[in-house]
XYZ file of C-alpha atoms in Angstrom:
679
model
C 168.176 100.668 77.420
C 165.649 98.161 79.196
C 161.974 98.764 79.104
C 160.498 97.165 81.912
C 156.861 95.982 82.409
C 155.340 95.502 85.830
C 152.060 93.959 86.890
C 151.545 93.600 90.882
C 150.787 89.979 92.284
C 149.686 88.797 96.128
C 151.941 85.817 96.918
C 149.567 84.065 99.412
C 152.233 82.084 100.964
C 154.274 85.083 101.564
C 151.507 87.175 102.275
C 153.221 90.424 100.604
C 152.851 92.144 97.292
C 155.476 91.121 94.716
C 156.239 92.787 91.300
C 156.448 90.897 87.787
C 158.999 92.223 85.860
C 159.569 91.670 82.251
C 163.217 92.280 80.806
C 162.661 92.128 76.599
C 165.776 91.420 74.504
C 168.531 92.047 76.670
C 171.128 89.928 78.598
C 168.479 89.075 81.120
C 170.519 86.227 82.340
C 173.167 88.773 83.765
C 170.292 91.032 85.424
C 168.621 87.849 87.074
C 172.123 86.411 88.353
C 172.151 89.798 90.598
C 168.577 89.499 91.975
C 169.076 87.797 95.327
C 167.683 84.159 95.460
C 165.640 85.010 98.432
C 163.661 87.932 96.809
C 162.584 85.204 93.859
C 159.253 83.770 93.863
C 159.465 82.326 90.113
C 162.246 82.350 88.125
C 161.908 81.581 84.203
C 164.695 79.544 82.994
C 167.344 81.213 80.875
C 168.955 79.204 78.046
C 169.793 81.287 74.848
C 172.304 83.942 74.545
C 169.635 86.096 72.927
C 166.778 86.149 75.279
C 163.776 87.851 73.984
C 162.357 88.205 77.579
C 162.341 86.731 81.064
C 159.880 87.066 83.579
C 160.272 86.989 87.336
C 158.284 87.808 90.556
C 160.208 90.104 93.111
C 159.605 92.177 95.632
C 158.640 96.096 95.208
C 161.929 97.088 96.747
C 164.026 94.667 94.274
C 161.993 95.645 91.598
C 163.280 99.331 92.108
C 166.769 97.867 92.281
C 166.251 95.970 89.078
C 165.015 99.153 87.268
C 167.907 101.404 88.565
C 170.140 98.339 87.264
C 168.320 98.578 83.808
C 168.848 101.978 83.692
C 172.498 102.130 84.358
C 173.406 98.982 82.516
C 174.364 100.649 79.446
C 173.787 104.594 79.720
C 176.140 105.073 76.868
C 173.766 103.558 74.706
C 171.247 106.065 75.536
C 173.195 108.778 75.265
C 174.407 107.783 72.070
C 170.990 107.723 70.621
C 169.967 111.020 71.891
C 173.618 112.769 71.061
C 174.992 115.064 73.598
C 175.723 119.005 73.487
C 179.209 117.904 75.414
C 180.246 115.433 72.615
C 183.191 118.102 71.693
C 185.011 117.259 74.982
C 188.296 115.862 74.819
C 187.085 112.996 77.494
C 183.599 112.462 75.384
C 182.614 108.798 74.839
C 179.929 109.458 72.017
C 180.721 108.616 68.650
C 183.376 106.245 66.735
C 186.496 105.351 68.279
C 189.431 106.272 66.000
C 192.396 103.686 65.555
C 195.332 103.606 63.421
C 195.942 99.941 64.408
C 195.420 96.739 62.052
C 195.641 93.000 62.329
C 197.223 91.068 64.590
C 198.737 94.453 66.397
C 194.816 95.721 66.871
C 193.969 92.329 68.538
C 196.725 92.300 70.690
C 195.517 95.939 72.179
C 193.486 95.433 75.207
C 191.566 98.929 74.871
C 190.861 98.381 70.963
C 190.403 94.766 70.720
C 186.730 93.546 70.267
C 187.446 89.883 69.914
C 184.837 88.196 68.017
C 182.303 91.356 67.879
C 184.383 93.233 65.409
C 181.712 94.272 62.806
C 181.998 93.193 59.066
C 183.074 96.566 58.146
C 185.764 96.802 60.671
C 187.156 93.241 59.311
C 187.639 94.860 56.204
C 189.070 98.120 57.383
C 191.297 96.878 59.823
C 192.792 93.795 57.844
C 190.920 91.278 60.262
C 189.996 88.608 57.669
C 191.538 85.424 58.215
C 192.197 86.294 61.953
C 189.180 85.643 63.560
C 186.292 82.602 63.453
C 183.481 84.051 60.856
C 180.959 84.058 63.262
C 180.258 87.811 64.475
C 179.039 88.013 68.186
C 177.376 90.662 70.196
C 179.334 92.163 73.622
C 176.171 90.411 75.320
C 176.940 86.941 74.084
C 180.905 87.317 74.918
C 179.949 88.113 78.389
C 177.845 84.975 78.527
C 180.757 82.946 77.346
C 183.249 84.980 79.688
C 180.673 84.177 82.553
C 180.804 80.378 82.397
C 184.402 80.446 82.097
C 184.797 82.175 84.995
C 182.263 80.151 87.127
C 184.317 77.004 85.801
C 187.191 78.422 87.865
C 187.914 75.987 90.970
C 188.384 78.732 93.463
C 188.303 82.463 94.299
C 191.756 83.080 93.598
C 191.709 81.324 89.981
C 188.815 83.437 89.301
C 190.884 86.502 90.240
C 193.425 85.423 87.795
C 190.914 84.600 85.240
C 190.020 88.463 85.310
C 193.566 89.809 85.456
C 194.121 87.793 82.079
C 190.785 88.862 80.665
C 191.523 92.564 81.573
C 195.130 92.089 79.772
C 193.252 90.881 76.439
C 190.010 92.992 76.084
C 189.414 95.596 78.856
C 185.828 96.456 77.324
C 184.719 92.708 77.830
C 186.477 92.583 81.371
C 184.599 95.822 82.801
C 181.181 94.770 81.217
C 181.311 91.263 82.795
C 182.596 92.826 85.826
C 179.314 95.422 85.548
C 177.029 93.024 85.103
C 178.254 90.961 88.107
C 179.422 93.562 90.251
C 177.406 92.391 93.527
C 178.927 88.491 93.074
C 182.726 89.629 91.662
C 183.408 92.482 94.063
C 184.945 90.283 96.338
C 186.826 88.505 93.750
C 188.543 91.499 91.972
C 188.826 93.469 95.585
C 189.074 92.332 98.992
C 189.136 89.760 100.378
C 190.578 87.852 97.234
C 192.632 90.529 95.882
C 194.651 90.587 99.258
C 195.246 86.602 98.634
C 196.644 87.485 95.319
C 198.715 90.072 96.305
C 200.373 87.783 99.156
C 201.006 85.525 96.166
C 201.980 88.306 93.708
C 205.642 86.986 93.147
C 204.509 83.302 92.857
C 201.516 84.165 90.400
C 203.680 86.723 88.584
C 203.369 86.479 84.821
C 203.810 89.832 83.154
C 204.272 93.306 84.928
C 201.755 96.124 85.037
C 202.242 99.509 86.408
C 205.527 101.319 87.780
C 207.952 100.035 90.280
C 210.011 102.678 91.846
C 212.992 101.885 93.600
C 214.063 103.798 96.688
C 217.749 102.646 95.975
C 217.239 104.367 92.296
C 215.868 107.763 93.142
C 217.703 109.292 90.697
C 215.671 107.367 88.110
C 212.223 107.937 89.539
C 211.528 110.859 86.813
C 212.882 108.757 84.004
C 210.711 106.027 84.764
C 207.499 107.821 85.141
C 208.123 109.628 82.077
C 207.801 106.433 80.115
C 204.123 106.231 80.388
C 203.242 109.536 78.763
C 202.531 112.996 77.843
C 201.298 115.707 80.313
C 197.885 115.623 78.907
C 197.890 111.616 78.923
C 197.045 110.613 82.902
C 194.256 111.582 84.922
C 194.711 109.341 87.910
C 197.346 107.833 89.636
C 197.162 105.649 92.704
C 200.412 105.080 94.725
C 201.014 102.744 97.486
C 204.355 101.840 99.506
C 202.919 98.466 100.292
C 202.829 98.757 104.157
C 199.453 98.382 105.101
C 197.720 96.161 102.417
C 193.989 95.019 102.968
C 194.074 94.235 106.665
C 197.084 91.765 105.819
C 199.990 94.084 106.311
C 203.355 94.748 104.896
C 203.193 92.905 101.096
C 206.025 94.992 99.969
C 206.406 95.231 95.931
C 203.061 93.386 95.777
C 201.191 96.374 96.578
C 201.225 97.290 93.178
C 198.129 94.930 92.926
C 196.220 97.181 95.296
C 197.090 100.167 93.204
C 195.743 98.260 90.084
C 192.697 97.338 91.774
C 191.459 100.481 93.167
C 192.167 101.647 89.227
C 189.588 98.989 88.423
C 187.288 100.191 90.778
C 187.711 103.725 89.475
C 186.744 102.543 86.098
C 183.767 100.301 86.933
C 182.236 102.632 89.560
C 183.289 106.264 88.631
C 184.107 105.713 84.507
C 187.716 107.078 84.843
C 189.213 106.089 81.461
C 191.250 103.060 82.003
C 193.955 104.310 79.374
C 194.176 107.319 81.273
C 195.361 105.754 84.886
C 198.702 104.905 86.323
C 199.291 102.321 88.988
C 202.744 102.968 91.018
C 204.118 101.159 94.041
C 207.352 102.611 95.827
C 209.513 100.202 96.768
C 210.905 100.844 100.232
C 211.467 97.312 101.154
C 209.722 95.213 103.329
C 209.511 94.061 107.129
C 207.711 90.790 105.949
C 209.967 88.293 107.307
C 208.262 85.579 104.818
C 209.037 87.830 101.745
C 212.335 88.624 102.787
C 213.031 84.539 103.298
C 211.365 84.119 99.780
C 213.991 83.353 96.838
C 210.864 84.036 94.603
C 210.037 87.399 95.888
C 210.196 90.357 93.127
C 210.893 93.307 95.637
C 213.805 94.601 97.179
C 214.733 92.069 100.006
C 215.943 94.306 102.608
C 214.264 95.736 105.687
C 211.936 98.555 105.059
C 213.414 101.847 104.633
C 212.002 104.852 106.952
C 213.067 108.493 108.122
C 214.819 111.097 105.765
C 215.356 108.661 102.943
C 211.801 107.455 103.048
C 210.377 111.086 102.949
C 212.955 112.175 100.120
C 211.836 108.886 98.394
C 208.210 109.908 98.633
C 208.781 113.685 97.888
C 210.922 112.879 94.541
C 208.099 110.756 93.462
C 205.309 113.417 94.127
C 207.444 116.364 92.493
C 208.176 114.193 89.415
C 204.395 113.134 88.984
C 203.656 116.758 89.301
C 205.938 117.687 86.861
C 205.326 115.240 84.262
C 201.499 114.686 84.793
C 200.199 117.837 86.289
C 196.720 117.310 85.617
C 196.909 114.062 87.489
C 195.144 113.260 90.775
C 197.180 111.584 93.195
C 195.613 108.800 95.534
C 197.861 107.447 98.492
C 196.327 103.800 99.283
C 197.416 101.595 102.155
C 200.458 103.434 103.529
C 201.538 102.368 106.751
C 199.700 103.973 110.213
C 202.621 106.510 110.587
C 202.694 107.625 107.074
C 199.261 107.789 105.880
C 198.520 110.766 107.779
C 201.436 112.371 107.911
C 201.902 112.237 103.945
C 198.414 113.451 103.374
C 198.592 116.359 105.619
C 201.883 117.657 103.758
C 200.532 116.984 100.636
C 196.911 118.324 100.280
C 197.511 121.668 100.797
C 199.611 121.614 97.538
C 198.325 119.097 95.112
C 194.851 117.321 94.351
C 195.292 114.285 96.289
C 193.447 111.814 98.270
C 193.800 108.891 100.686
C 190.967 106.565 101.098
C 191.906 104.896 104.314
C 191.727 108.250 105.995
C 189.396 110.127 104.128
C 186.913 107.564 102.194
C 186.198 105.709 105.375
C 185.104 109.028 106.986
C 183.218 110.058 104.044
C 181.097 106.988 103.806
C 180.562 106.859 107.357
C 179.265 110.269 107.772
C 176.831 109.799 104.632
C 175.412 106.856 106.909
C 175.100 108.910 109.944
C 173.229 111.563 107.822
C 170.853 108.765 106.266
C 170.317 107.364 110.049
C 169.617 110.775 111.551
C 166.837 111.361 108.778
C 165.327 108.180 110.596
C 165.992 109.255 114.215
C 164.839 112.768 113.343
C 167.995 114.373 114.886
C 170.378 117.162 113.745
C 173.854 116.356 113.087
C 174.975 119.598 115.223
C 173.210 117.910 118.423
C 174.669 114.454 118.398
C 177.238 112.855 120.726
C 179.574 109.983 119.059
C 181.902 107.473 120.455
C 184.278 105.811 118.232
C 185.763 102.597 119.400
C 189.207 101.947 117.660
C 191.328 105.076 117.461
C 193.500 104.027 114.430
C 193.767 105.529 111.108
C 190.367 104.837 110.194
C 188.815 105.890 113.557
C 190.620 109.327 113.791
C 189.756 109.971 109.842
C 185.826 109.254 110.686
C 186.259 111.324 114.022
C 187.758 114.137 111.586
C 185.102 114.109 109.110
C 182.319 114.155 111.374
C 183.898 116.857 113.565
C 184.335 118.996 110.431
C 180.589 118.190 109.410
C 179.311 119.363 112.649
C 181.244 122.468 112.791
C 180.039 123.497 109.434
C 176.439 122.614 110.461
C 176.385 124.318 113.924
C 178.455 127.478 112.538
C 181.154 126.465 115.358
C 184.835 125.711 115.251
C 186.293 122.124 114.676
C 187.837 122.583 118.249
C 184.640 123.261 119.676
C 182.894 120.292 117.587
C 185.655 117.971 118.608
C 184.019 117.994 122.206
C 181.236 116.121 121.095
C 183.394 113.117 120.095
C 184.862 110.376 122.277
C 187.392 107.968 121.133
C 188.317 104.876 122.754
C 191.824 102.909 122.199
C 193.067 99.467 123.541
C 193.774 101.193 127.289
C 190.339 102.905 127.125
C 189.069 106.517 126.463
C 191.563 108.706 125.172
C 192.588 111.515 128.045
C 195.111 114.058 128.814
C 197.071 111.322 130.605
C 197.018 108.867 127.687
C 200.619 107.614 126.741
C 202.072 107.778 123.246
C 199.117 109.555 121.399
C 199.896 110.899 117.964
C 199.080 114.604 117.087
C 195.847 113.519 115.453
C 194.529 111.802 118.524
C 195.323 114.499 120.747
C 192.726 116.563 119.254
C 190.264 114.437 120.921
C 191.868 113.558 124.375
C 189.516 114.444 127.234
C 190.425 116.196 130.501
C 191.793 113.150 132.743
C 190.337 115.232 135.660
C 186.756 115.121 134.305
C 187.300 111.093 134.192
C 189.310 110.514 137.396
C 186.593 108.636 139.230
C 184.828 107.134 136.044
C 185.294 103.735 134.283
C 186.989 104.643 130.998
C 186.232 101.191 129.360
C 183.594 101.045 126.557
C 180.514 100.686 129.024
C 181.806 103.462 131.277
C 182.063 105.704 128.644
C 178.757 104.856 127.007
C 176.872 105.318 130.843
C 178.317 108.835 131.068
C 178.492 110.034 127.517
C 175.109 108.605 126.180
C 176.196 108.766 122.758
C 173.825 108.802 119.783
C 176.200 107.149 117.586
C 178.652 104.275 118.202
C 181.369 103.629 115.776
C 183.293 100.248 115.780
C 186.957 100.392 113.964
C 188.912 98.396 116.564
C 189.032 94.898 114.838
C 188.046 93.504 118.366
C 185.122 90.880 117.565
C 181.914 91.005 119.778
C 182.862 94.062 121.513
C 179.553 95.723 121.268
C 178.322 93.332 124.046
C 174.451 93.011 124.843
C 175.157 95.128 128.091
C 176.841 97.949 125.944
C 174.120 97.900 123.618
C 171.202 97.927 125.813
C 172.914 100.714 127.830
C 172.816 102.755 124.920
C 169.595 102.146 123.963
C 168.536 103.379 127.385
C 169.283 106.984 126.459
C 168.371 107.163 122.782
C 165.116 106.029 120.927
C 167.169 105.133 117.974
C 170.549 104.284 118.244
C 173.150 104.641 115.447
C 175.260 101.623 115.554
C 177.962 101.183 112.904
C 180.451 98.079 113.495
C 182.951 98.905 110.588
C 185.786 96.718 111.355
C 186.767 93.879 108.330
C 186.502 91.028 107.851
C 183.510 89.958 109.100
C 184.857 87.637 111.976
C 186.203 90.955 113.332
C 183.068 92.901 113.444
C 182.111 94.488 117.015
C 178.583 93.049 116.858
C 176.513 91.690 113.921
C 173.614 93.259 112.703
C 170.856 90.548 114.033
C 172.245 90.863 117.785
C 171.991 94.536 117.511
C 168.234 94.491 116.424
C 167.416 91.982 118.877
C 169.057 93.697 121.717
C 167.205 97.150 120.872
C 163.832 95.774 119.988
C 164.647 96.656 116.168
C 165.079 100.107 116.835
C 168.810 100.407 116.244
C 169.739 101.902 113.013
C 172.913 100.006 111.871
C 175.207 99.912 109.048
C 178.355 97.593 108.851
C 181.589 97.178 107.158
C 180.733 94.135 105.297
C 177.597 92.754 103.610
C 174.848 91.021 105.449
C 172.027 89.344 104.649
C 168.430 90.775 105.706
C 167.228 90.479 109.356
C 163.616 89.589 110.012
C 161.830 90.257 113.496
C 158.362 91.264 115.183
C 159.484 94.832 114.963
C 156.986 96.245 112.962
C 153.401 97.580 114.227
C 151.571 95.476 116.903
C 154.373 93.225 116.474
C 154.091 92.316 113.055
C 157.118 90.494 111.434
C 159.408 93.064 108.942
C 162.218 92.670 107.189
C 165.247 95.241 107.479
C 167.940 95.532 105.115
C 171.401 96.468 106.513
C 173.514 98.999 104.510
C 177.520 97.988 104.123
C 179.604 101.170 104.678
C 181.604 100.659 101.298
C 184.034 102.950 100.602
C 183.257 102.725 96.755
C 180.084 104.166 96.717
C 181.993 107.609 97.574
C 185.766 107.545 96.689
C 185.141 107.071 92.627
C 182.427 110.020 92.835
C 185.173 112.189 94.536
C 188.052 111.132 92.072
C 185.713 111.791 88.926
C 184.516 115.054 90.080
C 188.001 116.356 90.825
C 189.537 115.136 87.754
C 186.798 116.552 85.483
C 186.753 119.859 87.213
C 190.707 119.813 87.407
C 190.571 120.618 90.856
C 193.993 122.012 92.273
C 193.270 120.722 95.695
C 190.679 118.286 97.527
C 189.075 120.480 100.038
C 187.169 119.666 103.166
C 184.016 120.994 101.835
C 184.619 119.328 98.569
C 184.356 115.645 101.206
C 181.277 116.952 102.896
C 179.549 117.365 99.798
C 180.413 113.884 98.672
C 179.097 112.617 101.960
C 175.968 114.470 101.491
C 175.671 113.052 97.974
C 175.878 109.463 98.952
C 173.295 110.229 101.754
C 170.883 111.900 99.488
C 170.433 108.434 97.523
C 170.206 106.085 100.766
C 167.198 104.084 100.050
C 166.430 104.531 103.905
C 165.128 108.244 103.341
C 162.222 106.720 101.697
C 161.817 103.510 103.867
C 163.488 103.093 107.142
C 163.514 99.466 106.885
C 165.805 99.814 103.653
C 169.616 100.274 103.669
C 170.974 103.356 104.806
C 173.453 103.900 101.836
C 172.727 102.830 98.118
C 174.645 99.689 96.628
C 177.237 98.607 94.080
C 174.156 98.027 91.854
C 173.639 101.636 91.474
C 177.085 102.947 91.840
C 177.319 104.945 88.667
C 174.326 106.814 89.576
C 175.747 107.375 93.064
C 179.341 108.534 91.395
C 177.485 111.175 89.132
C 175.520 112.524 92.133
C 178.927 112.515 94.301
C 180.691 114.123 91.498
C 178.339 116.726 90.773
C 178.290 118.086 94.520
C 182.153 117.870 94.785
C 182.431 120.015 91.372
C 179.757 122.250 92.649
C 181.386 122.540 96.186
C 184.973 122.878 94.319
C 183.769 125.926 92.651
C 182.531 127.814 95.807
C 186.071 127.128 97.060
C 187.625 128.502 94.248
C 189.681 125.579 93.196
C 188.267 124.323 89.326
C 190.769 125.078 86.717
C 188.596 123.472 83.914
C 187.119 125.970 81.602
C 183.321 126.279 80.821
C 181.961 123.970 83.403
C 178.464 123.771 83.734
C 176.892 125.146 86.900
C 173.080 124.142 86.537
C 172.762 120.793 87.877
C 171.213 119.126 84.809
C 173.521 120.152 82.618
C 176.315 119.629 85.067
C 175.265 115.942 85.219
C 175.073 115.273 81.264
C 178.446 117.210 81.059
C 179.822 114.328 83.973
C 178.066 111.280 82.095
C 179.256 112.566 78.783
C 182.979 112.079 79.926
C 182.287 108.568 81.931
C 184.120 105.813 79.997
C 181.199 102.903 79.769
C 182.374 99.129 78.790
C 180.557 99.287 75.473
C 181.874 98.763 71.996
C 181.981 102.042 70.117
C 182.233 101.914 66.140
C 186.214 101.925 65.306
C 186.868 104.586 62.549
C 190.482 104.093 60.916
C 192.721 106.923 60.677
C 196.132 106.836 58.960
C 199.041 106.716 61.420
C 200.530 109.990 60.271
C 197.017 111.592 61.261
C 196.296 109.854 64.408
C 196.529 111.100 67.768
C 198.526 109.225 70.321
C 195.318 107.396 71.529
C 194.367 106.465 68.202
C 197.934 104.940 68.065
C 197.433 102.610 71.063
C 200.217 104.815 72.665
C 198.569 105.977 75.868
C 200.153 103.974 79.009
C 202.680 102.272 76.537
C 205.056 105.118 74.955
C 206.836 107.891 75.923
C 210.766 108.512 75.254
C 212.791 108.512 78.622
C 215.591 110.188 76.846
C 213.145 113.287 76.491
C 213.547 113.647 80.161
C 216.585 116.024 81.425
């Protein structure tokens, strides 16, 4: 754990207090690379992989963020030093790791491989002499070398491919490199670069990962899933049908990469063990004409199957997954608009499942609203909210906020829904609107009430006078100056959340929103933006406002972590609401209204612990926890959670004979399983 010393200085040029932070004996290069350049006054050169210390002057807020980084850099090291009363748990990450592999078999296993970091004792015990160069290096040195290799790649897609290759060779090094540079690499291992990798899946293909299920071979679904382990081996499954991938549409079997990428985030952000997860793609064909005409396309070259056969396929998968891996949590990802909500509503009363597009976006948006209401000094039960964009994300947000209002005000969801207005392309959803889904109908307003009123965004703003405006329309610049100024006429601190991605599709940019409201708007966005400066302080003093990114990655990992560890048999609305509260509690804006509404990815593992705690406690109240002896005291519960979170550190390897070894020690998790055992 880093111990950081501080001393305050006044930088006369910037007329603000800065803090000197010293990082002794750690990978200071990786920490420095994550400090925004705008925050630096001085930056000592870093040359050696064995840095004894470096000093840099940063703002007080950046110092706080760096201390958070230092605390979360290697929580396992600290816990290993003091021990844990929960080290007996099957998922405990304390102590040595049993391994029955030797020689090149060990070096070729990404979960156990340490490359140049095997100790002298491990060289001897695992028959590695002559298989590795003689010099033994630390994980920090390996990270430095890997980061230099990463930076040498010519473009982001090449960097994505490099990271995939590293993951296939050494999982600890992959996750540690990603952990130390998460701000920088997030967009490479996930959106938008992962989207480009998915589009090029059949052309970049080198080796398979995950389960490919074929709608034309439903009889083989259970057999194909069974090859991946025993009932206790799998904790987390991400499944997609590839129809609506990251805003780039139907990508067929290439969707397997979104399942893999989501699981990477579950491990790096939520500590789910990487050898206990399973990525799945349901290949139902594709309506992407480019793929259908591509001779190299690896999936089914047929039009996408819908209707009864599709539903039977999904049912076959869910039934088989539950029978084979009864402890596993199923995460539906990037299903098409017609299926995402329908499938979620069908299965969530039956099994522990989650859809990030429907539920995750709602959770993180509610968290941002809760933090924003702290600034505006309003109650959730009193707000009026307009959602511009009534698709999956918009309705999902509306549902989550509606349920939260109902709980806060002790009223029915139907009554709470009267405080929410949804607008789509034709205008406000009313009882006369055509082709409304069942989910949209719940928010349709009486046509008679709006017969003589314009139902475009400006007209709705004028009549409703909302406290909160959410954008999920993908209609760029739709939050015009006239709209925003009209909203600000009626609300002292309007909460405005333009969430559409990518950045070019944002309904408005933060700088405009703050300028049009004289700095009074409370803003969070769907993509990252630099801080905004303006004369909005006391007596017109220039201040800097940091804008939060509504990133689902601060919420869905904690929900999954809490559900997996508690073995919740369902994911209830109260659990999701508890997750939003957990994120909101850690919003920097609660202490400084110029800070972001939500915590960033630099502290995401700490956020995941908080969210998991809230989720587990809510699950206990709901009576859906199946794990035995889960602590009820918050301090004990946090330790119980942390002890079972996988961390990217090299644990000492302990050799065990094959006939005495567990399947994990043999490296069989996600590798072996006998399909002939399936009836």
